[in-house]
Amino acid sequence: MSNEAQALQLPDYSIEYTPTQIKIHNYDGLMRAATAYAERYANEVITETTEADVKVVRAQLNKVQQALDDKRKEIKRGFNQPYNDFAELVKQLREPINTTIAQIDDGLDELKVQQREQKKQHVQSLIDEMAPNYQVLASEIEIDPKWLNKTVTDKQIEDGIAGTMVQLKKAQDKLQTDITTVTKYATAQGVDPDGWVDQVKQSYDRGIDSDVTYLLSGIDKAVERKTQQQQNVEAKAAEERTHQKQQGNAIVDTNTGEVVSKQYTLKITGTTDQMWTLRHYMDQQGIMYEKA
């Protein structure tokens, strides 16, 4: 505690309160009279003969009731005044106290933010230091908010970071294995692997284990559809050839005389991937080709 804080001391104090006694002298006699009047006139039938007397009694009772109520109000005002004065003094005392508490709260909140930011930088430095040991990128590790708690030790943070990195490395290794498996299988089946590999990556990005068996089954079905399409194209071409004949380098439909195709000899140069793409396109379009 600073010397300035030690110098500021709240003095001892106390609050004195003496309850005020309010008495009605001859209360019992007044109550007996009021009760007697109530009983007397409980079932009274007022007639022209008793009307005047009853009005006199009512006037007397109203006078007593008004006097009692006026006194009650007077006493209440006097009774409340000391409390109102006391409440005002308390309000004046609380204003500087509340202001001080609010300033201290603001300072503590600001300090908490600074400490949390310092803890965050410290945690990030641990991540940067540990990442190479687990063969992962530090940028791929998200800081767990629990690691920023003031009571969490470095040992607990390091254990948490290590566990996260182990899981990340395991997921990355599985991703590469799955990509390799799908790529090799698709290529062996003559299917473009890109779309299937994208499905593997999408599962990884969503934090879901990719079902490689399901994807390989999908590739098989794609091959079946492709084979069926190719068979349909070949069957159609075979049927069309029954009424086609070769004339020079062109094939003519004998029914219509229309030139349906021409034969060219081309020399094509390209990469292996480009050749696979070209072959896939010609198969889709029903273009006949053969190795020269």
Short mmCIF file of C-alpha atoms in Angstrom, two decimals:
data_model
loop_
_atom_site.label_atom_id
_atom_site.label_comp_id
_atom_site.label_asym_id
_atom_site.label_seq_id
_atom_site.Cartn_x
_atom_site.Cartn_y
_atom_site.Cartn_z
CA MET A 1 0.00 0.00 0.00
CA SER A 2 1.34 3.44 -0.95
CA ASN A 3 2.14 6.09 1.67
CA GLU A 4 -0.64 8.27 0.27
CA ALA A 5 -3.17 5.48 0.73
CA GLN A 6 -1.89 4.86 4.27
CA ALA A 7 -2.30 8.56 5.11
CA LEU A 8 -5.98 8.51 4.11
CA GLN A 9 -7.92 7.01 6.98
CA LEU A 10 -11.67 7.01 7.57
CA PRO A 11 -12.49 8.23 11.09
CA ASP A 12 -14.56 6.18 13.48
CA TYR A 13 -18.16 7.27 13.48
CA SER A 14 -21.57 6.27 14.78
CA ILE A 15 -25.16 7.21 14.08
CA GLU A 16 -27.45 7.96 16.98
CA TYR A 17 -31.15 7.28 16.65
CA THR A 18 -33.68 7.84 19.43
CA PRO A 19 -37.17 6.53 18.58
CA THR A 20 -39.87 9.13 19.22
CA GLN A 21 -42.83 8.14 21.40
CA ILE A 22 -46.30 9.36 20.37
CA LYS A 23 -49.11 8.97 22.93
CA ILE A 24 -52.84 9.69 22.91
CA HIS A 25 -53.91 10.59 26.41
CA ASN A 26 -57.16 8.98 27.56
CA TYR A 27 -57.05 6.65 24.53
CA ASP A 28 -59.09 4.02 26.33
CA GLY A 29 -61.89 6.47 27.19
CA LEU A 30 -61.96 7.77 23.61
CA MET A 31 -62.11 4.23 22.24
CA ARG A 32 -64.96 3.29 24.61
CA ALA A 33 -66.96 6.30 23.51
CA ALA A 34 -66.34 5.62 19.81
CA THR A 35 -67.36 1.99 20.29
CA ALA A 36 -70.48 2.96 22.20
CA TYR A 37 -71.51 5.34 19.41
CA ALA A 38 -70.93 2.57 16.85
CA GLU A 39 -73.09 0.13 18.79
CA ARG A 40 -75.75 2.75 19.43
CA TYR A 41 -76.25 3.63 15.81
CA ALA A 42 -75.48 0.20 14.28
CA ASN A 43 -79.13 -0.59 13.59
CA GLU A 44 -80.61 2.82 14.19
CA VAL A 45 -83.62 3.73 12.06
CA ILE A 46 -83.60 7.48 11.62
CA THR A 47 -86.97 9.20 11.68
CA GLU A 48 -88.15 12.75 11.45
CA THR A 49 -88.31 12.80 15.24
CA THR A 50 -84.64 11.76 15.70
CA GLU A 51 -83.22 13.50 12.62
CA ALA A 52 -82.08 16.66 14.42
CA ASP A 53 -80.38 14.79 17.27
CA VAL A 54 -78.61 12.45 14.84
CA LYS A 55 -77.23 15.36 12.84
CA VAL A 56 -75.80 16.88 16.03
CA VAL A 57 -74.08 13.59 16.88
CA ARG A 58 -72.70 13.28 13.35
CA ALA A 59 -71.27 16.80 13.50
CA GLN A 60 -69.57 16.06 16.83
CA LEU A 61 -68.09 12.82 15.51
CA ASN A 62 -66.85 14.51 12.30
CA LYS A 63 -65.20 17.19 14.41
CA VAL A 64 -63.37 14.60 16.51
CA GLN A 65 -62.34 12.62 13.42
CA GLN A 66 -61.02 15.72 11.64
CA ALA A 67 -59.09 16.81 14.71
CA LEU A 68 -57.46 13.37 15.02
CA ASP A 69 -56.49 13.31 11.34
CA ASP A 70 -55.11 16.86 11.43
CA LYS A 71 -52.96 15.93 14.44
CA ARG A 72 -51.75 12.79 12.69
CA LYS A 73 -50.58 14.80 9.70
CA GLU A 74 -48.91 17.38 11.91
CA ILE A 75 -47.02 14.72 13.85
CA LYS A 76 -46.02 12.92 10.66
CA ARG A 77 -44.46 16.09 9.25
CA GLY A 78 -42.53 16.65 12.43
CA PHE A 79 -41.64 12.96 12.70
CA ASN A 80 -40.32 12.77 9.10
CA GLN A 81 -38.24 15.93 9.22
CA PRO A 82 -35.32 14.48 11.25
CA TYR A 83 -35.20 11.52 8.86
CA ASN A 84 -35.23 13.80 5.81
CA ASP A 85 -32.38 15.85 7.29
CA PHE A 86 -30.46 12.64 8.03
CA ALA A 87 -31.07 11.28 4.50
CA GLU A 88 -29.70 14.48 2.96
CA LEU A 89 -26.52 14.25 5.07
CA VAL A 90 -26.04 10.62 3.99
CA LYS A 91 -26.50 11.63 0.33
CA GLN A 92 -23.83 14.32 0.65
CA LEU A 93 -21.41 11.85 2.24
CA ARG A 94 -22.02 9.15 -0.39
CA GLU A 95 -21.33 11.40 -3.41
CA PRO A 96 -17.51 11.66 -2.98
CA ILE A 97 -17.35 8.03 -1.79
CA ASN A 98 -19.22 6.74 -4.88
CA THR A 99 -17.04 8.89 -7.15
CA THR A 100 -13.89 7.42 -5.60
CA ILE A 101 -15.19 3.83 -5.88
CA ALA A 102 -16.07 4.38 -9.56
CA GLN A 103 -12.59 5.76 -10.28
CA ILE A 104 -10.96 2.80 -8.54
CA ASP A 105 -13.20 0.36 -10.48
CA ASP A 106 -12.20 2.01 -13.78
CA GLY A 107 -8.53 1.76 -12.86
CA LEU A 108 -8.85 -1.90 -11.89
CA ASP A 109 -10.71 -2.69 -15.13
CA GLU A 110 -7.99 -0.99 -17.18
CA LEU A 111 -5.31 -2.90 -15.27
CA LYS A 112 -7.19 -6.15 -15.91
CA VAL A 113 -7.24 -5.44 -19.66
CA GLN A 114 -3.50 -4.68 -19.62
CA GLN A 115 -2.74 -7.85 -17.67
CA ARG A 116 -4.86 -9.94 -20.04
CA GLU A 117 -3.09 -8.47 -23.07
CA GLN A 118 0.30 -9.18 -21.47
CA LYS A 119 -0.85 -12.75 -20.76
CA LYS A 120 -2.01 -13.08 -24.37
CA GLN A 121 1.39 -11.96 -25.67
CA HIS A 122 3.09 -14.40 -23.30
CA VAL A 123 0.87 -17.27 -24.50
CA GLN A 124 1.57 -16.34 -28.13
CA SER A 125 5.32 -16.42 -27.44
CA LEU A 126 4.92 -19.94 -26.01
CA ILE A 127 2.99 -20.99 -29.13
CA ASP A 128 5.69 -19.50 -31.41
CA GLU A 129 8.37 -21.33 -29.45
CA MET A 130 6.61 -24.71 -29.33
CA ALA A 131 5.17 -24.86 -32.88
CA PRO A 132 8.37 -26.02 -34.67
CA ASN A 133 8.73 -28.90 -32.21
CA TYR A 134 5.34 -30.25 -33.27
CA GLN A 135 5.79 -29.46 -37.00
CA VAL A 136 2.83 -27.09 -37.14
CA LEU A 137 2.50 -23.39 -37.90
CA ALA A 138 2.00 -21.04 -34.95
CA SER A 139 -0.60 -19.13 -36.99
CA GLU A 140 -2.78 -22.27 -37.05
CA ILE A 141 -3.11 -22.38 -33.24
CA GLU A 142 -6.01 -20.41 -31.76
CA ILE A 143 -5.54 -19.10 -28.23
CA ASP A 144 -7.96 -20.75 -25.81
CA PRO A 145 -9.59 -18.02 -23.64
CA LYS A 146 -8.98 -20.25 -20.58
CA TRP A 147 -5.24 -19.82 -21.08
CA LEU A 148 -5.62 -16.09 -20.37
CA ASN A 149 -7.12 -16.60 -16.91
CA LYS A 150 -4.99 -15.10 -14.18
CA THR A 151 -4.93 -18.30 -12.12
CA VAL A 152 -3.74 -20.55 -14.98
CA THR A 153 -0.06 -21.50 -14.66
CA ASP A 154 2.53 -21.71 -17.44
CA LYS A 155 2.61 -25.49 -17.00
CA GLN A 156 -1.14 -25.71 -17.60
CA ILE A 157 -0.85 -23.42 -20.62
CA GLU A 158 2.03 -25.41 -22.11
CA ASP A 159 0.11 -28.68 -21.62
CA GLY A 160 -2.91 -27.15 -23.32
CA ILE A 161 -0.86 -25.84 -26.24
CA ALA A 162 0.92 -29.18 -26.63
CA GLY A 163 -2.39 -31.06 -26.70
CA THR A 164 -3.78 -28.71 -29.32
CA MET A 165 -0.68 -29.04 -31.49
CA VAL A 166 -0.68 -32.84 -31.27
CA GLN A 167 -4.32 -32.92 -32.41
CA LEU A 168 -3.60 -30.45 -35.22
CA LYS A 169 -0.58 -32.44 -36.46
CA LYS A 170 -2.59 -35.66 -36.35
CA ALA A 171 -5.39 -34.05 -38.39
CA GLN A 172 -2.92 -32.64 -40.92
CA ASP A 173 -1.20 -35.99 -41.35
CA LYS A 174 -4.54 -37.69 -41.88
CA LEU A 175 -5.48 -35.01 -44.41
CA GLN A 176 -2.35 -35.66 -46.46
CA THR A 177 -2.86 -39.43 -46.25
CA ASP A 178 -6.47 -39.11 -47.36
CA ILE A 179 -5.54 -36.78 -50.22
CA THR A 180 -2.86 -39.18 -51.41
CA THR A 181 -5.20 -42.18 -51.20
CA VAL A 182 -8.03 -40.44 -53.08
CA THR A 183 -5.68 -38.97 -55.70
CA LYS A 184 -3.98 -42.27 -56.48
CA TYR A 185 -7.25 -44.20 -56.63
CA ALA A 186 -9.01 -41.64 -58.83
CA THR A 187 -6.03 -41.42 -61.19
CA ALA A 188 -5.85 -45.21 -61.43
CA GLN A 189 -9.54 -45.28 -62.38
CA GLY A 190 -9.05 -42.57 -65.01
CA VAL A 191 -11.08 -40.00 -63.01
CA ASP A 192 -10.07 -36.38 -62.40
CA PRO A 193 -9.13 -36.38 -58.67
CA ASP A 194 -9.55 -32.62 -58.05
CA GLY A 195 -13.24 -32.71 -57.13
CA TRP A 196 -12.76 -35.65 -54.78
CA VAL A 197 -9.74 -34.05 -53.15
CA ASP A 198 -11.80 -30.88 -52.60
CA GLN A 199 -14.32 -32.94 -50.63
CA VAL A 200 -11.53 -34.23 -48.41
CA LYS A 201 -10.29 -30.66 -47.78
CA GLN A 202 -13.79 -29.36 -47.08
CA SER A 203 -14.29 -32.01 -44.40
CA TYR A 204 -10.96 -31.01 -42.84
CA ASP A 205 -11.88 -27.30 -42.85
CA ARG A 206 -15.12 -28.11 -41.04
CA GLY A 207 -13.29 -30.23 -38.47
CA ILE A 208 -14.92 -33.43 -39.72
CA ASP A 209 -13.06 -36.68 -40.45
CA SER A 210 -13.37 -37.43 -44.15
CA ASP A 211 -14.87 -40.84 -45.00
CA VAL A 212 -12.33 -42.09 -47.52
CA THR A 213 -14.18 -45.39 -48.02
CA TYR A 214 -17.30 -43.45 -49.01
CA LEU A 215 -15.29 -41.29 -51.43
CA LEU A 216 -13.64 -44.32 -53.06
CA SER A 217 -17.10 -45.83 -53.47
CA GLY A 218 -18.18 -42.57 -55.08
CA ILE A 219 -15.28 -42.78 -57.52
CA ASP A 220 -16.32 -46.34 -58.43
CA LYS A 221 -19.85 -45.14 -59.15
CA ALA A 222 -18.50 -42.27 -61.25
CA VAL A 223 -16.46 -44.78 -63.26
CA GLU A 224 -19.55 -46.93 -63.72
CA ARG A 225 -21.53 -43.94 -64.98
CA LYS A 226 -18.68 -42.97 -67.31
CA THR A 227 -18.41 -46.54 -68.64
CA GLN A 228 -22.14 -46.69 -69.22
CA GLN A 229 -22.07 -43.35 -71.03
CA GLN A 230 -19.17 -44.54 -73.18
CA GLN A 231 -21.01 -47.75 -74.01
CA ASN A 232 -24.08 -45.74 -74.97
CA VAL A 233 -21.96 -43.52 -77.23
CA GLU A 234 -20.25 -46.52 -78.83
CA ALA A 235 -23.57 -48.31 -79.36
CA LYS A 236 -25.02 -45.22 -81.00
CA ALA A 237 -21.91 -44.84 -83.17
CA ALA A 238 -22.08 -48.53 -84.15
CA GLU A 239 -25.73 -48.16 -85.12
CA GLU A 240 -24.94 -45.05 -87.16
CA ARG A 241 -22.07 -46.81 -88.92
CA THR A 242 -24.55 -49.31 -90.40
CA HIS A 243 -25.68 -46.60 -92.78
CA GLN A 244 -22.39 -44.75 -93.22
CA LYS A 245 -19.55 -45.25 -95.69
CA GLN A 246 -16.03 -43.92 -96.16
CA GLN A 247 -15.51 -41.47 -98.99
CA GLY A 248 -11.94 -40.21 -99.03
CA ASN A 249 -11.21 -38.70 -95.61
CA ALA A 250 -14.90 -38.22 -94.83
CA ILE A 251 -17.69 -40.46 -93.55
CA VAL A 252 -21.04 -39.96 -95.32
CA ASP A 253 -24.52 -40.95 -94.12
CA THR A 254 -25.89 -43.18 -96.91
CA ASN A 255 -29.49 -42.30 -95.97
CA THR A 256 -29.11 -38.51 -96.16
CA GLY A 257 -25.85 -37.98 -98.02
CA GLU A 258 -24.70 -35.79 -95.12
CA VAL A 259 -21.03 -35.71 -94.18
CA VAL A 260 -21.19 -36.77 -90.52
CA SER A 261 -17.48 -36.72 -89.75
CA LYS A 262 -14.05 -36.33 -91.16
CA GLN A 263 -10.86 -38.10 -90.38
CA TYR A 264 -7.69 -36.16 -89.60
CA THR A 265 -4.25 -37.21 -88.59
CA LEU A 266 -2.87 -34.87 -85.89
CA LYS A 267 0.33 -34.73 -83.91
CA ILE A 268 -0.43 -33.38 -80.46
CA THR A 269 2.19 -32.34 -77.92
CA GLY A 270 1.34 -31.68 -74.29
CA THR A 271 1.91 -32.68 -70.69
CA THR A 272 0.58 -35.92 -69.26
CA ASP A 273 -2.17 -34.06 -67.42
CA GLN A 274 -3.16 -32.24 -70.61
CA MET A 275 -3.29 -35.51 -72.53
CA TRP A 276 -5.55 -37.05 -69.86
CA THR A 277 -7.80 -33.99 -70.06
CA LEU A 278 -7.95 -34.18 -73.87
CA ARG A 279 -8.75 -37.90 -73.79
CA HIS A 280 -11.48 -37.30 -71.21
CA TYR A 281 -13.01 -34.60 -73.42
CA MET A 282 -12.94 -36.76 -76.57
CA ASP A 283 -14.54 -39.64 -74.68
CA GLN A 284 -17.34 -37.36 -73.50
CA GLN A 285 -17.92 -36.03 -77.03
CA GLY A 286 -17.85 -39.48 -78.66
CA ILE A 287 -14.81 -38.59 -80.77
CA MET A 288 -13.14 -41.72 -82.08
CA TYR A 289 -9.37 -41.91 -81.83
CA GLU A 290 -6.61 -44.52 -81.99
CA LYS A 291 -2.93 -44.68 -81.28
CA ALA A 292 -0.83 -44.11 -84.46
#
